CSV table of C-alpha atoms and ligand atoms in Angstrom, one decimal:
chain,number,residue,atom,x,y,z
Y,1224,MET,CA,0.0,0.0,0.0
Y,1225,SER,CA,1.4,3.4,-0.9
Y,1226,PRO,CA,1.8,5.8,2.0
Y,1227,ASN,CA,-0.7,8.1,0.4
Y,1228,ALA,CA,-3.5,5.6,0.7
Y,1229,SER,CA,-3.2,5.6,4.5
Y,1230,PRO,CA,-6.4,6.7,6.2
Y,1231,ARG,CA,-4.2,8.8,8.5
Y,1232,THR,CA,-3.6,11.3,5.7
Y,1233,GLN,CA,-7.2,12.6,6.0
Y,1234,PRO,CA,-6.9,16.3,6.6
Y,1235,TYR,CA,-7.6,17.5,10.1
Y,1236,ALA,CA,-11.0,19.1,10.6
Y,1237,PRO,CA,-11.3,21.7,13.4
Y,1238,ALA,CA,-14.6,21.8,15.2
Y,1239,LEU,CA,-16.6,24.7,13.9
Y,1240,SER,CA,-19.4,26.2,16.0
Y,1241,ALA,CA,-22.8,25.9,14.2
Y,1242,GLU,CA,-22.9,29.7,13.9
Y,1243,VAL,CA,-19.5,29.8,12.2
Y,1244,ARG,CA,-20.3,26.9,9.9
Y,1245,ASP,CA,-23.5,28.4,8.7
Y,1246,ALA,CA,-21.9,31.8,8.2
Y,1247,LEU,CA,-19.1,30.4,6.1
Y,1248,ALA,CA,-21.5,28.4,4.0
Y,1249,ALA,CA,-23.6,31.5,3.3
Y,1250,HIS,CA,-20.5,33.7,2.6
Y,1251,HIS,CA,-21.6,35.8,5.6
Y,1252,PRO,CA,-18.8,37.8,7.3
Y,1253,VAL,CA,-16.8,36.0,10.0
Y,1254,VAL,CA,-14.0,37.4,12.2
Y,1255,ALA,CA,-11.3,35.1,13.8
Y,1256,LEU,CA,-10.3,36.1,17.3
Y,1257,GLU,CA,-7.2,34.7,19.1
Y,1258,SER,CA,-7.3,33.4,22.6
Y,1259,THR,CA,-3.8,33.9,24.0
Y,1260,ILE,CA,-4.5,37.5,24.6
Y,1261,ILE,CA,-7.5,36.3,26.8
Y,1262,ALA,CA,-5.7,33.6,28.6
Y,1263,HIS,CA,-2.2,35.0,29.0
Y,1264,GLY,CA,-2.3,38.7,27.9
Y,1265,LEU,CA,-5.1,40.0,30.3
Y,1266,PRO,CA,-5.7,39.6,34.0
Y,1267,ARG,CA,-8.5,37.4,35.4
Y,1268,PRO,CA,-11.4,37.8,35.8
Y,1269,ARG,CA,-11.6,40.8,33.6
Y,1270,ASN,CA,-10.3,38.8,30.7
Y,1271,LEU,CA,-13.6,36.9,30.4
Y,1272,ARG,CA,-15.6,40.1,30.3
Y,1273,VAL,CA,-13.3,41.4,27.6
Y,1274,ALA,CA,-13.6,38.1,25.6
Y,1275,GLU,CA,-17.4,38.5,25.7
Y,1276,GLU,CA,-17.2,42.2,24.8
Y,1277,LEU,CA,-15.0,41.5,21.8
Y,1278,GLU,CA,-17.5,39.0,20.5
Y,1279,GLU,CA,-20.3,41.5,21.0
Y,1280,LEU,CA,-18.4,44.1,19.0
Y,1281,VAL,CA,-18.2,41.7,16.1
Y,1282,ARG,CA,-21.9,41.0,16.2
Y,1283,ALA,CA,-22.8,44.7,16.5
Y,1284,ALA,CA,-21.1,45.1,13.0
Y,1285,ASP,CA,-23.3,42.2,11.7
Y,1286,ALA,CA,-20.5,39.7,11.5
Y,1287,VAL,CA,-20.0,36.4,13.3
Y,1288,PRO,CA,-17.2,36.0,15.9
Y,1289,ALA,CA,-15.0,32.9,15.9
Y,1290,THR,CA,-12.8,32.8,18.9
Y,1291,ILE,CA,-10.2,30.0,18.4
Y,1292,ALA,CA,-8.6,27.7,21.0
Y,1293,VAL,CA,-7.7,24.0,21.6
Y,1294,LEU,CA,-9.7,22.1,24.2
Y,1295,ASP,CA,-9.0,18.5,25.2
Y,1296,GLY,CA,-7.0,17.9,22.0
Y,1297,GLN,CA,-9.6,19.4,19.6
Y,1298,ALA,CA,-9.2,22.7,17.8
Y,1299,HIS,CA,-12.3,24.9,18.0
Y,1300,ILE,CA,-13.3,27.7,15.7
Y,1301,GLY,CA,-16.1,29.5,17.6
Y,1302,LEU,CA,-16.5,28.9,21.3
Y,1303,ASP,CA,-19.7,28.6,23.4
Y,1304,LYS,CA,-20.0,30.3,26.7
Y,1305,SER,CA,-18.6,27.5,28.8
Y,1306,GLN,CA,-15.7,27.0,26.4
Y,1307,LEU,CA,-14.8,30.7,26.6
Y,1308,GLU,CA,-15.0,30.5,30.4
Y,1309,ARG,CA,-12.5,27.7,30.4
Y,1310,VAL,CA,-10.1,29.6,28.2
Y,1311,ALA,CA,-10.4,32.7,30.4
Y,1312,GLY,CA,-10.5,30.9,33.8
Y,1313,ASP,CA,-8.4,27.8,33.7
Y,1314,PRO,CA,-4.9,28.6,35.1
Y,1315,ALA,CA,-3.5,25.5,33.5
Y,1316,ILE,CA,-4.4,26.5,30.0
Y,1317,ARG,CA,-1.3,26.4,27.8
Y,1318,LYS,CA,0.0,28.9,25.3
Y,1319,LEU,CA,0.0,27.3,21.8
Y,1320,GLY,CA,2.0,28.6,18.8
Y,1321,HIS,CA,1.4,26.8,15.5
Y,1322,ARG,CA,4.2,24.4,16.2
Y,1323,ASP,CA,2.5,23.3,19.4
Y,1324,LEU,CA,-0.7,22.3,17.7
Y,1325,ALA,CA,0.3,18.8,16.8
Y,1326,PRO,CA,1.6,17.9,20.2
Y,1327,ALA,CA,-1.4,19.4,21.9
Y,1328,LEU,CA,-3.8,17.5,19.6
Y,1329,ALA,CA,-1.9,14.3,20.2
Y,1330,ALA,CA,-1.8,14.7,24.0
Y,1331,GLY,CA,-5.4,15.8,24.3
Y,1332,ALA,CA,-4.2,19.1,25.8
Y,1333,SER,CA,-6.0,22.4,26.2
Y,1334,GLY,CA,-4.4,25.7,25.2
Y,1335,ALA,CA,-5.0,29.2,24.0
Y,1336,THR,CA,-3.8,29.9,20.5
Y,1337,THR,CA,-1.3,32.7,19.6
Y,1338,VAL,CA,-1.5,34.8,16.4
Y,1339,SER,CA,0.5,32.1,14.6
Y,1340,ALA,CA,-1.7,29.2,15.7
Y,1341,THR,CA,-4.9,31.2,15.3
Y,1342,ALA,CA,-4.1,32.4,11.8
Y,1343,PHE,CA,-3.2,28.9,10.7
Y,1344,LEU,CA,-6.4,27.3,12.0
Y,1345,ALA,CA,-8.6,30.2,10.8
Y,1346,SER,CA,-7.1,30.1,7.3
Y,1347,ARG,CA,-7.5,26.3,7.1
Y,1348,ALA,CA,-11.2,26.7,7.9
Y,1349,GLY,CA,-11.7,29.4,5.2
Y,1350,LEU,CA,-11.7,32.5,7.4
Y,1351,ARG,CA,-10.2,35.6,5.8
Y,1352,VAL,CA,-10.2,38.3,8.5
Y,1353,PHE,CA,-8.6,38.1,12.0
Y,1354,ALA,CA,-8.2,40.6,14.8
Y,1355,THR,CA,-5.8,40.8,17.6
Y,1356,GLY,CA,-4.1,43.4,19.8
Y,1357,GLY,CA,-0.5,43.6,18.7
Y,1358,LEU,CA,1.5,41.0,16.7
Y,1359,GLY,CA,4.6,39.3,18.1
Y,1360,GLY,CA,7.9,40.1,16.4
Y,1361,VAL,CA,11.6,40.6,16.8
Y,1362,HIS,CA,12.5,41.1,20.4
Y,1363,ARG,CA,15.1,43.6,21.6
Y,1364,GLY,CA,18.4,41.9,22.1
Y,1365,TRP,CA,17.6,39.5,19.3
Y,1366,THR,CA,21.3,39.1,18.4
Y,1367,GLU,CA,21.8,37.3,21.7
Y,1368,THR,CA,18.5,35.6,22.3
Y,1369,GLN,CA,17.4,34.9,18.7
Y,1370,ASP,CA,13.9,35.5,20.0
Y,1371,GLU,CA,11.6,36.3,17.1
Y,1372,SER,CA,7.9,35.4,17.4
Y,1373,ALA,CA,6.7,32.5,15.3
Y,1374,ASP,CA,3.9,34.9,14.3
Y,1375,LEU,CA,6.0,36.5,11.6
Y,1376,ARG,CA,7.0,33.4,9.6
Y,1377,LEU,CA,3.6,31.8,9.8
Y,1378,LEU,CA,2.0,35.1,8.5
Y,1379,ALA,CA,4.5,35.0,5.7
Y,1380,ARG,CA,2.8,31.9,4.3
Y,1381,THR,CA,-0.8,32.3,5.3
Y,1382,GLY,CA,-3.4,34.2,3.3
Y,1383,ILE,CA,-5.3,36.1,6.0
Y,1384,THR,CA,-5.9,39.7,6.8
Y,1385,VAL,CA,-4.8,40.6,10.3
Y,1386,VAL,CA,-6.0,43.8,12.0
Y,1387,CYS,CA,-3.7,44.8,14.8
Y,1388,ALA,CA,-2.3,47.9,16.5
Y,1389,GLY,CA,1.1,47.2,15.0
Y,1390,VAL,CA,3.5,44.9,16.9
Y,1391,LYS,CA,3.9,45.0,20.7
Y,1392,SER,CA,6.0,48.0,21.7
Y,1393,VAL,CA,8.1,45.8,24.0
Y,1394,LEU,CA,9.7,44.5,20.7
Y,1395,ASP,CA,12.3,46.0,18.4
Y,1396,VAL,CA,9.8,47.7,16.1
Y,1397,PRO,CA,12.2,48.7,13.2
Y,1398,ALA,CA,13.7,45.2,13.1
Y,1399,THR,CA,10.3,43.7,13.1
Y,1400,LEU,CA,9.2,45.9,10.2
Y,1401,GLN,CA,12.4,44.9,8.3
Y,1402,ARG,CA,11.6,41.2,8.9
Y,1403,LEU,CA,8.0,41.7,7.6
Y,1404,GLU,CA,9.5,43.3,4.4
Y,1405,THR,CA,12.0,40.4,4.0
Y,1406,LEU,CA,9.2,37.9,4.5
Y,1407,GLY,CA,6.9,39.6,2.0
Y,1408,VAL,CA,4.1,40.4,4.4
Y,1409,GLY,CA,2.1,43.5,3.2
Y,1410,VAL,CA,1.5,46.3,5.7
Y,1411,LEU,CA,-1.2,48.9,5.3
Y,1412,GLY,CA,-1.5,51.8,7.7
Y,1413,TYR,CA,-5.2,52.4,8.5
Y,1414,GLY,CA,-5.8,56.2,8.4
Y,1415,THR,CA,-2.1,56.8,9.1
Y,1416,ASP,CA,1.3,56.8,7.3
Y,1417,LEU,CA,3.0,55.9,10.6
Y,1418,PHE,CA,3.2,52.4,11.9
Y,1419,PRO,CA,1.2,52.2,15.2
Y,1420,GLY,CA,3.0,51.6,18.5
Y,1421,PHE,CA,0.6,49.2,20.2
Y,1422,TYR,CA,0.1,51.1,23.5
Y,1423,LEU,CA,1.0,54.2,21.6
Y,1424,SER,CA,-0.7,55.7,18.5
Y,1425,SER,CA,2.6,55.8,16.6
Y,1426,SER,CA,5.9,53.9,16.7
Y,1427,GLY,CA,7.5,56.8,14.7
Y,1428,GLU,CA,8.3,54.4,11.9
Y,1429,PRO,CA,6.8,55.1,8.4
Y,1430,VAL,CA,4.5,52.7,6.4
Y,1431,ASP,CA,4.5,52.6,2.6
Y,1432,TRP,CA,0.8,52.2,2.1
Y,1433,THR,CA,-2.2,54.0,3.7
Y,1434,VAL,CA,-5.9,53.1,3.4
Y,1435,ASP,CA,-8.9,54.9,4.9
Y,1436,THR,CA,-11.9,52.6,4.6
Y,1437,PRO,CA,-12.7,48.9,5.0
Y,1438,GLU,CA,-13.7,48.8,1.3
Y,1439,GLU,CA,-10.1,49.8,0.4
Y,1440,VAL,CA,-8.8,46.9,2.5
Y,1441,ALA,CA,-11.2,44.5,0.7
Y,1442,GLU,CA,-9.9,45.8,-2.6
Y,1443,VAL,CA,-6.3,45.0,-1.6
Y,1444,MET,CA,-7.4,41.5,-0.6
Y,1445,ARG,CA,-9.1,41.1,-3.9
Y,1446,ALA,CA,-6.0,42.3,-5.8
Y,1447,ALA,CA,-3.8,39.9,-3.9
Y,1448,GLU,CA,-6.1,37.1,-4.9
Y,1449,THR,CA,-6.1,38.2,-8.5
Y,1450,LEU,CA,-2.2,38.2,-8.5
Y,1451,GLY,CA,-2.4,34.6,-7.4
Y,1452,GLY,CA,0.5,34.6,-5.0
Y,1453,PRO,CA,2.8,34.3,-3.4
Y,1454,THR,CA,0.5,33.6,-0.5
Y,1455,ALA,CA,1.2,35.9,2.5
Y,1456,ALA,CA,-0.8,37.7,5.2
Y,1457,LEU,CA,-1.9,41.3,4.9
Y,1458,ILE,CA,-1.4,43.4,8.0
Y,1459,VAL,CA,-3.9,46.3,8.6
Y,1460,ALA,CA,-2.1,48.4,11.2
Y,1461,ASN,CA,-4.8,50.3,13.1
Y,1462,PRO,CA,-3.6,52.8,15.7
Y,1463,VAL,CA,-5.1,53.1,19.1
Y,1464,PRO,CA,-7.0,56.5,19.2
Y,1465,ARG,CA,-4.7,59.2,20.5
Y,1466,ALA,CA,-7.0,60.0,23.4
Y,1467,ASP,CA,-6.7,56.3,24.6
Y,1468,GLN,CA,-2.9,55.9,24.2
Y,1469,LEU,CA,-0.6,55.3,27.1
Y,1470,ASP,CA,1.4,58.4,28.1
Y,1471,PRO,CA,4.5,58.1,25.9
Y,1472,ALA,CA,6.9,59.2,28.7
Y,1473,LEU,CA,5.4,56.7,31.2
Y,1474,HIS,CA,5.5,54.0,28.5
Y,1475,ASP,CA,9.2,54.5,27.8
Y,1476,ARG,CA,10.2,54.7,31.5
Y,1477,VAL,CA,8.2,51.6,32.6
Y,1478,LEU,CA,9.2,49.6,29.5
Y,1479,ALA,CA,12.9,50.1,30.2
Y,1480,GLU,CA,12.3,48.8,33.8
Y,1481,ALA,CA,10.3,45.8,32.5
Y,1482,LEU,CA,13.0,44.8,30.1
Y,1483,ASP,CA,15.6,45.0,32.9
Y,1484,ALA,CA,13.4,42.9,35.2
Y,1485,CYS,CA,12.9,40.3,32.4
Y,1486,ARG,CA,16.7,40.0,31.9
Y,1487,GLU,CA,17.5,39.9,35.6
Y,1488,ARG,CA,15.1,37.1,36.2
Y,1489,GLY,CA,16.3,35.1,33.2
Y,1490,ILE,CA,12.8,34.9,31.7
Y,1491,THR,CA,13.0,33.3,28.2
Y,1492,GLY,CA,10.8,31.8,25.5
Y,1493,GLN,CA,7.0,31.8,25.6
Y,1494,ALA,CA,7.1,33.5,29.1
Y,1495,VAL,CA,8.7,36.7,27.8
Y,1496,THR,CA,5.7,38.5,26.3
Y,1497,PRO,CA,3.2,37.7,29.1
Y,1498,PHE,CA,5.8,38.8,31.7
Y,1499,LEU,CA,6.5,42.2,29.9
Y,1500,LEU,CA,2.8,42.9,29.4
Y,1501,ASP,CA,2.0,42.1,33.1
Y,1502,HIS,CA,4.9,44.1,34.3
Y,1503,LEU,CA,3.8,47.2,32.3
Y,1504,MET,CA,0.2,46.8,33.6
Y,1505,ARG,CA,1.3,46.7,37.2
Y,1506,ARG,CA,3.8,49.5,37.0
Y,1507,THR,CA,1.4,51.9,35.2
Y,1508,ASP,CA,-1.4,51.2,37.6
Y,1509,GLY,CA,-3.5,49.6,34.9
Y,1510,ALA,CA,-3.0,52.4,32.4
Y,1511,SER,CA,-1.3,50.1,29.9
Y,1512,LEU,CA,-4.2,47.6,30.2
Y,1513,GLU,CA,-6.7,50.3,29.3
Y,1514,ALA,CA,-4.6,51.3,26.3
Y,1515,ASN,CA,-4.2,47.7,25.2
Y,1516,LEU,CA,-8.0,47.2,25.5
Y,1517,ALA,CA,-8.8,50.3,23.6
Y,1518,ALA,CA,-6.5,49.1,20.8
Y,1519,VAL,CA,-8.0,45.6,20.7
Y,1520,ARG,CA,-11.6,47.0,20.7
Y,1521,GLY,CA,-10.7,49.2,17.8
Y,1522,ASN,CA,-9.1,46.4,15.9
Y,1523,VAL,CA,-12.0,44.0,16.4
Y,1524,SER,CA,-14.6,46.6,15.3
Y,1525,LEU,CA,-12.5,47.4,12.2
Y,1526,ALA,CA,-12.0,43.7,11.4
Y,1527,ALA,CA,-15.7,43.2,11.5
Y,1528,ARG,CA,-16.2,46.1,9.0
Y,1529,ILE,CA,-13.5,44.6,6.8
Y,1530,ALA,CA,-15.1,41.2,6.9
Y,1531,VAL,CA,-18.4,42.8,5.8
Y,1532,ALA,CA,-16.7,44.7,3.0
Y,1533,TRP,CA,-14.9,41.5,2.0
Y,1534,ALA,CA,-18.1,39.5,1.9
Y,1535,ALA,CA,-19.5,42.2,-0.5
Y,1536,ALA,CA,-16.4,42.4,-2.6
Y,1537,ARG,CA,-15.5,38.8,-3.1
Y,1538,ASP,CA,-18.4,38.0,-5.4
Y,1539,ARG,CA,-18.3,41.3,-7.4
Y,1540,PRO,CA,-16.8,41.1,-10.9
Y,1541,ALA,CA,-13.1,42.1,-10.9
Y,1542,GLY,CA,-12.2,45.7,-11.6
Y,1543,GLN,CA,-15.4,47.0,-10.1
Y,1544,ALA,CA,-14.2,49.3,-7.4
Y,1545,ALA,CA,-16.2,49.6,-4.2
Y,1546,ALA,CA,-17.8,52.8,-2.9
Y,1547,GLY,CA,-15.8,54.6,-0.3
Y,1548,ARG,CA,-12.6,54.8,-2.2
Y,1549,ARG,CA,-10.5,57.9,-1.8
H,324,PSU,N1,-1.9,41.0,21.5
H,324,PSU,C1,-2.2,41.5,22.7
H,324,PSU,N2,-1.8,40.7,23.8
H,324,PSU,C2,-1.3,39.5,23.6
H,324,PSU,C3,-1.0,39.0,22.3
H,324,PSU,C4,-1.4,39.8,21.3
H,324,PSU,O1,-2.7,42.6,22.9
H,324,PSU,O2,-1.0,38.8,24.6
H,324,PSU,C5,-0.4,37.6,22.1
H,324,PSU,C6,-0.7,37.0,20.7
H,324,PSU,O3,-1.2,35.7,20.9
H,324,PSU,C7,0.7,36.9,20.1
H,324,PSU,C8,1.5,36.6,21.3
H,324,PSU,O4,0.7,35.9,19.1
H,324,PSU,O5,1.1,37.5,22.2
H,324,PSU,C9,3.0,36.7,20.9
H,324,PSU,O6,3.8,35.9,21.8
H,324,PSU,P1,5.3,35.5,21.5
H,324,PSU,O7,6.0,36.8,21.5
H,324,PSU,O8,5.7,34.6,22.6
H,324,PSU,O9,5.3,34.9,20.1
H,325,MN,MN1,9.2,34.5,21.6
């Protein structure tokens, strides 16, 4: 028997919620939401309320939310209330990048999915729009630690639109932007020609392309499809509103402290990002958390509008521009 005939080569099917399955079949807008931000990026018990609020924001824009996680060795796209409660409340829930999916499935483990694992699962299930807070990227001190988030390389070969407030400001932002260029990942500034700075409205770094409407983003998605490759993600970099950003002086001061603490305690690998986010939250008396949440809310709402625009654009004949173009 040839190896290809083995029943084990059946493609893996994640469990879709009924709502997500119906929406996909009807070409109704769906937005993927990651769960690591819930389980490891935000404090309990507020994280559960945030998770529910983000799903509500998607529904308010007439799209269907699909929060993604692995529970008892099964990947889920769209969680019910008790599943969301498990992700938010179980202190043993793991953090799963895309490379962790196979071991987690095999072991029957439960974990929240990072941007890399979420984008992979979402794209496999046919979802095209995904929202998060800030992407992972190249860490400061990369020359010694070689710490670069798996988010970047996975996005380089996954056709999904990711709405984010840039990359986390704890990272080396210019180096991350350079990596995105090298990897061929498109970056659009949403209403800005400066790359956002996660907690801050601007990182000070320029972006090459600016769009101002969800319809323009959908047109770029369409053009990418028309080109036929190479397959890569499209990043829609959406700044946190200036009124909601963290005070830049406070940000710089507390971040320097957090990076020192991380180095002194010898924290490495998957623990680095949650440690830095938590440190910033505590040392800014929660102000960084509020800025993070404002960014995520804005991204989720925009992602829903993009999903709606994409659902309208995908079936329109090519070359027919959408309304709302500059
Ligand atoms: N955005 C946030 N908070 C987070 C994250 C994103 O506002 O906690 C998560 C995402 O899941 C992202 C991960 O993939 O942080 C990056 O972790 P690492 O640097 O270990 O790859
Ligand atoms: Mn890392």
